mmCIF file of N, CA and C in Angstrom:
data_model
loop_
_atom_site.group_PDB
_atom_site.id
_atom_site.type_symbol
_atom_site.label_atom_id
_atom_site.label_comp_id
_atom_site.label_asym_id
_atom_site.label_seq_id
_atom_site.Cartn_x
_atom_site.Cartn_y
_atom_site.Cartn_z
ATOM 1 N N UNK U 13 25.535 -23.526 19.066
ATOM 2 C CA UNK U 13 25.554 -22.868 17.687
ATOM 3 C C UNK U 13 24.934 -21.462 17.825
ATOM 4 N N UNK U 14 25.581 -20.452 17.164
ATOM 5 C CA UNK U 14 25.211 -19.164 17.185
ATOM 6 C C UNK U 14 24.447 -18.827 15.781
ATOM 7 N N UNK U 15 23.401 -17.987 15.991
ATOM 8 C CA UNK U 15 22.637 -17.598 14.756
ATOM 9 C C UNK U 15 23.181 -16.228 14.345
ATOM 10 N N UNK U 16 23.490 -16.100 13.131
ATOM 11 C CA UNK U 16 23.967 -14.770 12.518
ATOM 12 C C UNK U 16 22.759 -13.857 12.618
ATOM 13 N N UNK U 17 23.130 -12.608 13.005
ATOM 14 C CA UNK U 17 22.025 -11.568 13.049
ATOM 15 C C UNK U 17 21.591 -11.217 11.640
ATOM 16 N N UNK U 18 20.267 -10.859 11.478
ATOM 17 C CA UNK U 18 19.756 -10.579 10.217
ATOM 18 C C UNK U 18 20.493 -9.221 9.670
ATOM 19 N N UNK U 19 21.024 -9.224 8.558
ATOM 20 C CA UNK U 19 21.881 -8.137 8.070
ATOM 21 C C UNK U 19 20.959 -6.966 7.682
ATOM 22 N N UNK U 20 19.770 -7.153 7.502
ATOM 23 C CA UNK U 20 18.850 -6.153 7.041
ATOM 24 C C UNK U 20 18.085 -5.350 8.222
ATOM 25 N N UNK U 21 17.869 -6.045 9.313
ATOM 26 C CA UNK U 21 17.196 -5.436 10.495
ATOM 27 C C UNK U 21 17.902 -4.124 10.963
ATOM 28 N N UNK U 22 17.118 -3.048 11.043
ATOM 29 C CA UNK U 22 17.571 -1.783 11.451
ATOM 30 C C UNK U 22 18.176 -0.936 10.343
ATOM 31 N N UNK U 23 18.349 -1.581 9.138
ATOM 32 C CA UNK U 23 18.920 -0.832 7.981
ATOM 33 C C UNK U 23 17.961 0.226 7.391
ATOM 34 N N UNK U 24 18.422 1.159 6.733
ATOM 35 C CA UNK U 24 17.601 2.180 6.024
ATOM 36 C C UNK U 24 17.826 1.803 4.522
ATOM 37 N N UNK U 25 16.778 1.567 3.824
ATOM 38 C CA UNK U 25 16.760 1.196 2.455
ATOM 39 C C UNK U 25 16.314 2.486 1.565
ATOM 40 N N UNK U 26 17.118 2.712 0.575
ATOM 41 C CA UNK U 26 16.737 3.856 -0.406
ATOM 42 C C UNK U 26 16.504 5.115 0.358
ATOM 43 N N UNK U 27 17.224 5.293 1.394
ATOM 44 C CA UNK U 27 17.103 6.506 2.289
ATOM 45 C C UNK U 27 15.749 6.850 2.696
ATOM 46 N N UNK U 28 14.814 5.893 2.629
ATOM 47 C CA UNK U 28 13.411 6.236 3.018
ATOM 48 C C UNK U 28 12.722 5.174 3.876
ATOM 49 N N UNK U 29 13.172 4.017 3.853
ATOM 50 C CA UNK U 29 12.473 2.851 4.547
ATOM 51 C C UNK U 29 13.391 2.241 5.666
ATOM 52 N N UNK U 30 12.864 2.176 6.785
ATOM 53 C CA UNK U 30 13.638 1.620 7.983
ATOM 54 C C UNK U 30 13.061 0.271 8.164
ATOM 55 N N UNK U 31 14.087 -0.727 8.061
ATOM 56 C CA UNK U 31 13.556 -2.160 8.368
ATOM 57 C C UNK U 31 13.361 -2.319 9.857
ATOM 58 N N UNK U 32 12.190 -2.884 10.201
ATOM 59 C CA UNK U 32 11.811 -2.982 11.596
ATOM 60 C C UNK U 32 11.828 -4.394 12.116
ATOM 61 N N UNK U 33 11.167 -5.396 11.380
ATOM 62 C CA UNK U 33 11.091 -6.743 11.819
ATOM 63 C C UNK U 33 10.878 -7.682 10.571
ATOM 64 N N UNK U 34 11.136 -8.918 10.817
ATOM 65 C CA UNK U 34 10.863 -9.953 9.779
ATOM 66 C C UNK U 34 9.436 -10.366 9.856
ATOM 67 N N UNK U 35 8.811 -10.356 8.697
ATOM 68 C CA UNK U 35 7.432 -10.912 8.597
ATOM 69 C C UNK U 35 7.434 -12.444 8.284
ATOM 70 N N UNK U 36 8.095 -12.800 7.203
ATOM 71 C CA UNK U 36 8.118 -14.193 6.650
ATOM 72 C C UNK U 36 9.167 -14.251 5.605
ATOM 73 N N UNK U 37 9.595 -15.493 5.454
ATOM 74 C CA UNK U 37 10.606 -15.841 4.314
ATOM 75 C C UNK U 37 9.960 -16.946 3.497
ATOM 76 N N UNK U 38 10.258 -16.934 2.107
ATOM 77 C CA UNK U 38 9.659 -17.984 1.314
ATOM 78 C C UNK U 38 10.630 -18.313 0.140
ATOM 79 N N UNK U 39 10.158 -18.937 -0.742
ATOM 80 C CA UNK U 39 11.111 -19.477 -1.850
ATOM 81 C C UNK U 39 11.723 -18.442 -2.640
ATOM 82 N N UNK U 40 10.995 -17.274 -2.888
ATOM 83 C CA UNK U 40 11.492 -16.249 -3.794
ATOM 84 C C UNK U 40 12.137 -15.091 -3.000
ATOM 85 N N UNK U 41 11.832 -14.980 -1.721
ATOM 86 C CA UNK U 41 12.392 -13.760 -1.013
ATOM 87 C C UNK U 41 11.960 -13.739 0.437
ATOM 88 N N UNK U 42 12.279 -12.603 1.013
ATOM 89 C CA UNK U 42 12.025 -12.378 2.471
ATOM 90 C C UNK U 42 11.291 -11.097 2.491
ATOM 91 N N UNK U 43 10.215 -11.059 3.412
ATOM 92 C CA UNK U 43 9.367 -9.914 3.579
ATOM 93 C C UNK U 43 9.511 -9.344 5.071
ATOM 94 N N UNK U 44 9.721 -8.043 5.127
ATOM 95 C CA UNK U 44 9.989 -7.344 6.333
ATOM 96 C C UNK U 44 8.843 -6.391 6.525
ATOM 97 N N UNK U 45 8.582 -6.086 7.854
ATOM 98 C CA UNK U 45 7.891 -4.836 8.277
ATOM 99 C C UNK U 45 8.821 -3.723 8.218
ATOM 100 N N UNK U 46 8.453 -2.616 7.654
ATOM 101 C CA UNK U 46 9.328 -1.430 7.654
ATOM 102 C C UNK U 46 8.455 -0.165 7.847
ATOM 103 N N UNK U 47 9.171 0.903 8.022
ATOM 104 C CA UNK U 47 8.546 2.193 8.093
ATOM 105 C C UNK U 47 9.008 3.125 7.080
ATOM 106 N N UNK U 48 8.001 3.694 6.353
ATOM 107 C CA UNK U 48 8.393 4.806 5.409
ATOM 108 C C UNK U 48 8.525 6.035 6.231
ATOM 109 N N UNK U 49 9.785 6.414 6.282
ATOM 110 C CA UNK U 49 10.178 7.443 7.322
ATOM 111 C C UNK U 49 9.497 8.881 6.916
ATOM 112 N N UNK U 50 9.394 9.145 5.702
ATOM 113 C CA UNK U 50 8.822 10.503 5.316
ATOM 114 C C UNK U 50 7.377 10.592 5.696
ATOM 115 N N UNK U 51 6.647 9.569 5.613
ATOM 116 C CA UNK U 51 5.230 9.595 5.962
ATOM 117 C C UNK U 51 4.782 8.909 7.253
ATOM 118 N N UNK U 52 5.880 8.393 7.943
ATOM 119 C CA UNK U 52 5.673 7.605 9.197
ATOM 120 C C UNK U 52 4.662 6.446 8.995
ATOM 121 N N UNK U 53 4.716 5.837 7.825
ATOM 122 C CA UNK U 53 3.759 4.871 7.465
ATOM 123 C C UNK U 53 4.407 3.456 7.486
ATOM 124 N N UNK U 54 3.581 2.472 8.146
ATOM 125 C CA UNK U 54 4.152 1.111 8.075
ATOM 126 C C UNK U 54 3.969 0.584 6.581
ATOM 127 N N UNK U 55 4.942 -0.158 6.079
ATOM 128 C CA UNK U 55 4.960 -0.815 4.858
ATOM 129 C C UNK U 55 5.603 -2.135 4.978
ATOM 130 N N UNK U 56 5.340 -2.926 3.909
ATOM 131 C CA UNK U 56 5.963 -4.260 3.885
ATOM 132 C C UNK U 56 7.118 -4.166 2.721
ATOM 133 N N UNK U 57 8.226 -4.700 2.958
ATOM 134 C CA UNK U 57 9.298 -4.740 1.878
ATOM 135 C C UNK U 57 9.681 -6.137 1.656
ATOM 136 N N UNK U 58 9.679 -6.425 0.293
ATOM 137 C CA UNK U 58 10.004 -7.836 -0.038
ATOM 138 C C UNK U 58 11.379 -7.759 -0.747
ATOM 139 N N UNK U 59 12.397 -8.462 -0.321
ATOM 140 C CA UNK U 59 13.655 -8.555 -0.963
ATOM 141 C C UNK U 59 13.764 -9.955 -1.564
ATOM 142 N N UNK U 60 14.169 -9.866 -2.899
ATOM 143 C CA UNK U 60 14.307 -11.092 -3.645
ATOM 144 C C UNK U 60 15.622 -11.812 -3.258
ATOM 145 N N UNK U 61 15.522 -13.108 -3.095
ATOM 146 C CA UNK U 61 16.779 -13.899 -2.809
ATOM 147 C C UNK U 61 17.918 -13.672 -3.772
ATOM 148 N N UNK U 62 19.038 -13.527 -3.350
ATOM 149 C CA UNK U 62 20.153 -13.157 -4.194
ATOM 150 C C UNK U 62 20.398 -14.158 -5.378
ATOM 151 N N UNK U 63 20.111 -15.418 -5.262
ATOM 152 C CA UNK U 63 20.354 -16.462 -6.228
ATOM 153 C C UNK U 63 19.397 -16.199 -7.451
ATOM 154 N N UNK U 64 18.386 -15.275 -7.388
ATOM 155 C CA UNK U 64 17.605 -14.951 -8.519
ATOM 156 C C UNK U 64 18.184 -13.635 -9.188
ATOM 157 N N UNK U 65 19.264 -13.188 -8.795
ATOM 158 C CA UNK U 65 19.856 -11.998 -9.354
ATOM 159 C C UNK U 65 21.107 -12.262 -10.211
ATOM 160 N N UNK U 66 21.047 -13.517 -10.675
ATOM 161 C CA UNK U 66 22.293 -13.975 -11.461
ATOM 162 C C UNK U 66 22.568 -13.203 -12.760
ATOM 163 N N UNK U 67 21.691 -12.565 -13.326
ATOM 164 C CA UNK U 67 21.933 -11.941 -14.658
ATOM 165 C C UNK U 67 21.306 -10.653 -14.669
ATOM 166 N N UNK U 68 21.808 -9.795 -15.657
ATOM 167 C CA UNK U 68 21.184 -8.523 -15.944
ATOM 168 C C UNK U 68 19.737 -8.660 -16.508
ATOM 169 N N UNK U 69 19.587 -9.771 -17.224
ATOM 170 C CA UNK U 69 18.210 -10.125 -17.768
ATOM 171 C C UNK U 69 17.231 -10.355 -16.635
ATOM 172 N N UNK U 70 17.558 -11.079 -15.675
ATOM 173 C CA UNK U 70 16.654 -11.388 -14.527
ATOM 174 C C UNK U 70 16.333 -10.028 -13.711
ATOM 175 N N UNK U 71 17.312 -9.150 -13.585
ATOM 176 C CA UNK U 71 17.139 -7.870 -12.955
ATOM 177 C C UNK U 71 16.210 -7.027 -13.761
ATOM 178 N N UNK U 72 16.359 -6.976 -14.986
ATOM 179 C CA UNK U 72 15.580 -6.156 -15.886
ATOM 180 C C UNK U 72 14.190 -6.642 -15.844
ATOM 181 N N UNK U 73 14.009 -8.039 -15.901
ATOM 182 C CA UNK U 73 12.710 -8.562 -15.779
ATOM 183 C C UNK U 73 11.987 -8.233 -14.543
ATOM 184 N N UNK U 74 12.670 -8.293 -13.404
ATOM 185 C CA UNK U 74 12.065 -7.842 -12.081
ATOM 186 C C UNK U 74 11.645 -6.372 -12.149
ATOM 187 N N UNK U 75 12.410 -5.544 -12.763
ATOM 188 C CA UNK U 75 12.115 -4.047 -12.812
ATOM 189 C C UNK U 75 10.940 -3.875 -13.715
ATOM 190 N N UNK U 76 10.883 -4.526 -14.792
ATOM 191 C CA UNK U 76 9.677 -4.393 -15.688
ATOM 192 C C UNK U 76 8.345 -4.906 -14.977
ATOM 193 N N UNK U 77 8.444 -6.135 -14.373
ATOM 194 C CA UNK U 77 7.300 -6.702 -13.695
ATOM 195 C C UNK U 77 6.876 -5.789 -12.466
ATOM 196 N N UNK U 78 7.945 -5.253 -11.725
ATOM 197 C CA UNK U 78 7.558 -4.385 -10.569
ATOM 198 C C UNK U 78 6.880 -3.100 -11.059
ATOM 199 N N UNK U 79 7.372 -2.534 -12.174
ATOM 200 C CA UNK U 79 6.685 -1.371 -12.824
ATOM 201 C C UNK U 79 5.206 -1.658 -13.175
ATOM 202 N N UNK U 80 4.968 -2.798 -13.801
ATOM 203 C CA UNK U 80 3.663 -3.257 -14.218
ATOM 204 C C UNK U 80 2.786 -3.474 -12.979
ATOM 205 N N UNK U 81 3.327 -4.069 -11.937
ATOM 206 C CA UNK U 81 2.356 -4.337 -10.791
ATOM 207 C C UNK U 81 2.140 -2.993 -10.101
ATOM 208 N N UNK U 82 3.094 -2.171 -10.018
ATOM 209 C CA UNK U 82 2.868 -0.911 -9.315
ATOM 210 C C UNK U 82 1.778 -0.061 -9.940
ATOM 211 N N UNK U 83 1.435 -0.252 -11.148
ATOM 212 C CA UNK U 83 0.339 0.406 -11.859
ATOM 213 C C UNK U 83 -1.025 -0.140 -11.590
ATOM 214 N N UNK U 84 -1.101 -1.356 -11.048
ATOM 215 C CA UNK U 84 -2.409 -2.032 -10.714
ATOM 216 C C UNK U 84 -2.991 -1.289 -9.555
ATOM 217 N N UNK U 85 -4.257 -1.141 -9.714
ATOM 218 C CA UNK U 85 -5.095 -0.492 -8.534
ATOM 219 C C UNK U 85 -6.415 -1.310 -8.494
ATOM 220 N N UNK U 86 -6.373 -2.378 -7.467
ATOM 221 C CA UNK U 86 -7.591 -3.266 -7.413
ATOM 222 C C UNK U 86 -7.610 -3.597 -5.906
ATOM 223 N N UNK U 87 -8.894 -3.730 -5.458
ATOM 224 C CA UNK U 87 -9.067 -3.992 -4.006
ATOM 225 C C UNK U 87 -8.506 -5.443 -3.658
ATOM 226 N N UNK U 88 -8.358 -6.261 -4.543
ATOM 227 C CA UNK U 88 -7.860 -7.640 -4.147
ATOM 228 C C UNK U 88 -6.345 -7.960 -4.571
ATOM 229 N N UNK U 89 -5.746 -6.728 -4.979
ATOM 230 C CA UNK U 89 -4.282 -6.845 -5.134
ATOM 231 C C UNK U 89 -3.530 -5.822 -4.284
ATOM 232 N N UNK U 90 -2.413 -6.309 -3.651
ATOM 233 C CA UNK U 90 -1.664 -5.549 -2.840
ATOM 234 C C UNK U 90 -1.044 -4.338 -3.600
ATOM 235 N N UNK U 91 -1.100 -3.190 -3.007
ATOM 236 C CA UNK U 91 -0.547 -1.964 -3.711
ATOM 237 C C UNK U 91 0.991 -1.911 -3.566
ATOM 238 N N UNK U 92 1.648 -1.703 -4.621
ATOM 239 C CA UNK U 92 3.171 -1.507 -4.663
ATOM 240 C C UNK U 92 3.401 -0.043 -4.727
ATOM 241 N N UNK U 93 4.057 0.373 -3.756
ATOM 242 C CA UNK U 93 4.428 1.900 -3.701
ATOM 243 C C UNK U 93 5.757 2.212 -4.335
ATOM 244 N N UNK U 94 6.718 1.347 -4.287
ATOM 245 C CA UNK U 94 7.969 1.601 -4.809
ATOM 246 C C UNK U 94 8.791 0.374 -5.024
ATOM 247 N N UNK U 95 9.844 0.368 -5.756
ATOM 248 C CA UNK U 95 10.660 -0.654 -6.031
ATOM 249 C C UNK U 95 12.060 -0.197 -6.472
ATOM 250 N N UNK U 96 12.955 -1.094 -6.407
ATOM 251 C CA UNK U 96 14.332 -0.678 -6.828
ATOM 252 C C UNK U 96 15.431 -1.664 -6.378
ATOM 253 N N UNK U 97 16.604 -1.162 -6.351
ATOM 254 C CA UNK U 97 17.777 -1.985 -6.075
ATOM 255 C C UNK U 97 18.726 -1.257 -5.133
ATOM 256 N N UNK U 98 19.195 -1.926 -4.135
ATOM 257 C CA UNK U 98 20.095 -1.140 -3.191
ATOM 258 C C UNK U 98 21.444 -1.141 -3.983
ATOM 259 N N UNK U 99 22.304 -0.218 -3.593
ATOM 260 C CA UNK U 99 23.623 -0.096 -4.249
ATOM 261 C C UNK U 99 24.427 -1.478 -4.054
ATOM 262 N N UNK U 100 25.260 -1.829 -4.930
ATOM 263 C CA UNK U 100 26.047 -2.988 -4.786
ATOM 264 C C UNK U 100 26.880 -3.078 -3.419
ATOM 265 N N UNK U 101 27.288 -1.905 -3.056
ATOM 266 C CA UNK U 101 28.050 -1.757 -1.753
ATOM 267 C C UNK U 101 27.187 -2.134 -0.544
ATOM 268 N N UNK U 102 25.793 -2.163 -0.796
ATOM 269 C CA UNK U 102 24.883 -2.443 0.316
ATOM 270 C C UNK U 102 24.182 -3.718 0.023
ATOM 271 N N UNK U 103 24.713 -4.562 -0.820
ATOM 272 C CA UNK U 103 24.189 -5.858 -1.062
ATOM 273 C C UNK U 103 23.603 -6.114 -2.497
ATOM 274 N N UNK U 104 23.191 -4.953 -3.076
ATOM 275 C CA UNK U 104 22.498 -5.085 -4.428
ATOM 276 C C UNK U 104 21.225 -5.752 -4.435
ATOM 277 N N UNK U 105 20.502 -5.680 -3.320
ATOM 278 C CA UNK U 105 19.202 -6.361 -3.101
ATOM 279 C C UNK U 105 18.082 -5.584 -4.063
ATOM 280 N N UNK U 106 17.362 -6.559 -4.678
ATOM 281 C CA UNK U 106 16.113 -6.029 -5.417
ATOM 282 C C UNK U 106 14.957 -5.951 -4.363
ATOM 283 N N UNK U 107 14.231 -4.999 -4.373
ATOM 284 C CA UNK U 107 13.235 -4.891 -3.378
ATOM 285 C C UNK U 107 11.823 -4.306 -4.021
ATOM 286 N N UNK U 108 10.673 -4.702 -3.304
ATOM 287 C CA UNK U 108 9.404 -4.125 -3.578
ATOM 288 C C UNK U 108 8.888 -3.591 -2.200
ATOM 289 N N UNK U 109 8.297 -2.297 -2.295
ATOM 290 C CA UNK U 109 7.728 -1.814 -1.197
ATOM 291 C C UNK U 109 6.196 -1.756 -1.427
ATOM 292 N N UNK U 110 5.523 -2.438 -0.447
ATOM 293 C CA UNK U 110 4.091 -2.669 -0.670
ATOM 294 C C UNK U 110 3.236 -2.149 0.642
ATOM 295 N N UNK U 111 1.952 -2.032 0.426
ATOM 296 C CA UNK U 111 1.115 -1.747 1.574
ATOM 297 C C UNK U 111 1.254 -2.987 2.527
ATOM 298 N N UNK U 112 1.263 -2.650 3.839
ATOM 299 C CA UNK U 112 1.338 -3.603 4.878
ATOM 300 C C UNK U 112 -0.042 -4.175 5.189
ATOM 301 N N UNK U 113 -0.350 -5.331 4.858
ATOM 302 C CA UNK U 113 -1.649 -5.885 5.265
ATOM 303 C C UNK U 113 -1.542 -6.616 6.465
ATOM 304 N N UNK U 114 -2.622 -6.670 7.247
ATOM 305 C CA UNK U 114 -2.693 -7.356 8.529
ATOM 306 C C UNK U 114 -3.691 -8.480 8.448
ATOM 307 N N UNK U 115 -3.525 -9.385 9.361
ATOM 308 C CA UNK U 115 -4.447 -10.485 9.494
ATOM 309 C C UNK U 115 -3.759 -11.818 8.960
ATOM 310 N N UNK U 116 -4.459 -12.880 9.263
ATOM 311 C CA UNK U 116 -3.827 -14.155 8.821
ATOM 312 C C UNK U 116 -3.803 -14.387 7.427
ATOM 313 N N UNK U 117 -2.767 -15.138 6.917
ATOM 314 C CA UNK U 117 -2.878 -15.456 5.486
ATOM 315 C C UNK U 117 -3.720 -16.848 5.261
ATOM 316 N N UNK U 118 -4.062 -17.054 4.092
ATOM 317 C CA UNK U 118 -4.831 -18.134 3.824
ATOM 318 C C UNK U 118 -4.269 -19.527 4.356
ATOM 319 N N UNK U 119 -3.081 -19.635 4.287
ATOM 320 C CA UNK U 119 -2.387 -20.945 4.883
ATOM 321 C C UNK U 119 -2.749 -21.135 6.356
ATOM 322 N N UNK U 120 -2.624 -19.974 7.070
ATOM 323 C CA UNK U 120 -2.953 -20.054 8.557
ATOM 324 C C UNK U 120 -4.389 -20.319 8.755
ATOM 325 N N UNK U 121 -5.287 -19.702 7.969
ATOM 326 C CA UNK U 121 -6.740 -19.868 8.023
ATOM 327 C C UNK U 121 -6.981 -21.386 7.984
ATOM 328 N N UNK U 122 -6.407 -21.921 6.862
ATOM 329 C CA UNK U 122 -6.650 -23.307 6.587
ATOM 330 C C UNK U 122 -6.055 -24.295 7.528
ATOM 331 N N UNK U 123 -5.010 -23.807 8.161
ATOM 332 C CA UNK U 123 -4.390 -24.641 9.283
ATOM 333 C C UNK U 123 -5.216 -24.654 10.533
ATOM 334 N N UNK U 124 -6.146 -23.706 10.736
ATOM 335 C CA UNK U 124 -7.042 -23.775 11.878
ATOM 336 C C UNK U 124 -8.486 -24.290 11.450
ATOM 337 N N UNK U 125 -8.825 -23.979 10.245
ATOM 338 C CA UNK U 125 -10.198 -24.423 9.807
ATOM 339 C C UNK U 125 -9.974 -25.288 8.622
ATOM 340 N N UNK U 126 -9.991 -26.531 8.795
ATOM 341 C CA UNK U 126 -9.775 -27.489 7.578
ATOM 342 C C UNK U 126 -10.860 -27.407 6.574
ATOM 343 N N UNK U 127 -12.049 -27.192 7.067
ATOM 344 C CA UNK U 127 -13.170 -27.113 5.973
ATOM 345 C C UNK U 127 -13.846 -25.694 6.233
ATOM 346 N N UNK U 128 -13.631 -24.886 5.063
ATOM 347 C CA UNK U 128 -14.323 -23.558 5.172
ATOM 348 C C UNK U 128 -15.677 -23.669 4.673
ATOM 349 N N UNK U 129 -16.597 -22.853 5.085
ATOM 350 C CA UNK U 129 -17.972 -22.808 4.478
ATOM 351 C C UNK U 129 -17.868 -22.602 3.022
ATOM 352 N N UNK U 130 -18.860 -23.073 2.235
ATOM 353 C CA UNK U 130 -18.869 -23.033 0.796
ATOM 354 C C UNK U 130 -18.908 -21.489 0.466
ATOM 355 N N UNK U 131 -19.721 -20.748 1.038
ATOM 356 C CA UNK U 131 -19.777 -19.223 0.742
ATOM 357 C C UNK U 131 -18.414 -18.537 0.778
ATOM 358 N N UNK U 132 -17.676 -18.903 1.839
ATOM 359 C CA UNK U 132 -16.366 -18.315 2.064
ATOM 360 C C UNK U 132 -15.430 -18.768 0.957
ATOM 361 N N UNK U 133 -15.511 -20.129 0.670
ATOM 362 C CA UNK U 133 -14.610 -20.645 -0.472
ATOM 363 C C UNK U 133 -14.928 -19.898 -1.792
ATOM 364 N N UNK U 134 -16.124 -19.772 -2.177
ATOM 365 C CA UNK U 134 -16.547 -19.059 -3.296
ATOM 366 C C UNK U 134 -16.096 -17.599 -3.326
ATOM 367 N N UNK U 135 -16.225 -16.963 -2.230
ATOM 368 C CA UNK U 135 -15.844 -15.590 -2.041
ATOM 369 C C UNK U 135 -14.301 -15.404 -2.375
ATOM 370 N N UNK U 136 -13.502 -16.334 -1.725
ATOM 371 C CA UNK U 136 -12.077 -16.272 -1.866
ATOM 372 C C UNK U 136 -11.648 -16.562 -3.392
ATOM 373 N N UNK U 137 -12.368 -17.473 -3.943
ATOM 374 C CA UNK U 137 -12.061 -17.856 -5.371
ATOM 375 C C UNK U 137 -12.354 -16.714 -6.291
ATOM 376 N N UNK U 138 -13.606 -16.118 -6.035
ATOM 377 C CA UNK U 138 -14.069 -14.952 -6.864
ATOM 378 C C UNK U 138 -13.045 -13.828 -6.788
ATOM 379 N N UNK U 139 -12.552 -13.497 -5.533
ATOM 380 C CA UNK U 139 -11.746 -12.354 -5.341
ATOM 381 C C UNK U 139 -10.352 -12.666 -6.078
ATOM 382 N N UNK U 140 -9.958 -13.981 -5.977
ATOM 383 C CA UNK U 140 -8.677 -14.311 -6.599
ATOM 384 C C UNK U 140 -8.753 -14.174 -8.110
ATOM 385 N N UNK U 141 -9.844 -14.658 -8.626
ATOM 386 C CA UNK U 141 -10.069 -14.519 -10.086
ATOM 387 C C UNK U 141 -10.227 -13.082 -10.498
ATOM 388 N N UNK U 142 -10.773 -12.270 -9.801
ATOM 389 C CA UNK U 142 -10.959 -10.803 -10.144
ATOM 390 C C UNK U 142 -9.518 -10.137 -10.175
ATOM 391 N N UNK U 143 -8.756 -10.573 -9.173
ATOM 392 C CA UNK U 143 -7.339 -9.960 -9.140
ATOM 393 C C UNK U 143 -6.525 -10.461 -10.319
ATOM 394 N N UNK U 144 -6.705 -11.774 -10.675
ATOM 395 C CA UNK U 144 -6.043 -12.369 -11.829
ATOM 396 C C UNK U 144 -6.459 -11.741 -13.114
ATOM 397 N N UNK U 145 -7.744 -11.392 -13.177
ATOM 398 C CA UNK U 145 -8.313 -10.800 -14.422
ATOM 399 C C UNK U 145 -7.690 -9.387 -14.562
ATOM 400 N N UNK U 146 -7.524 -8.638 -13.495
ATOM 401 C CA UNK U 146 -6.946 -7.297 -13.410
ATOM 402 C C UNK U 146 -5.483 -7.381 -13.824
ATOM 403 N N UNK U 147 -4.726 -8.366 -13.363
ATOM 404 C CA UNK U 147 -3.278 -8.528 -13.700
ATOM 405 C C UNK U 147 -3.145 -8.836 -15.145
ATOM 406 N N UNK U 148 -4.097 -9.556 -15.843
ATOM 407 C CA UNK U 148 -4.045 -9.789 -17.167
ATOM 408 C C UNK U 148 -4.541 -8.767 -18.064
ATOM 409 N N UNK U 149 -5.332 -7.831 -17.511
ATOM 410 C CA UNK U 149 -5.834 -6.724 -18.209
ATOM 411 C C UNK U 149 -4.774 -5.811 -18.642
#
């Protein structure tokens, strides 16, 4: 069995972002490590799975939500630098360009440490609630 090569690896998105490697894939999309060419800065780019692009309404909702998230500035919320849609001839992908965070995600931490110290759990919950409050503000 042959595996199809990833069609986005090595591509240039929006004439500014070079896709370098796959970070992770999930239910809503795929996240790549990329380089913002003008600033030589590493970024993360999330592409929304095509099945969520079925209507103009869903695309418009994505654009509105991306615009709102890009205005957020909070230490517990990833910064969104840019967003958009590739031309239809290039797949018509919706994308978000975000700061590239390093370190393990919470799922990996919990996979290694089944029971976290109470102080750490409280810290994680407080940070999450602060981010949620910012989003609703």
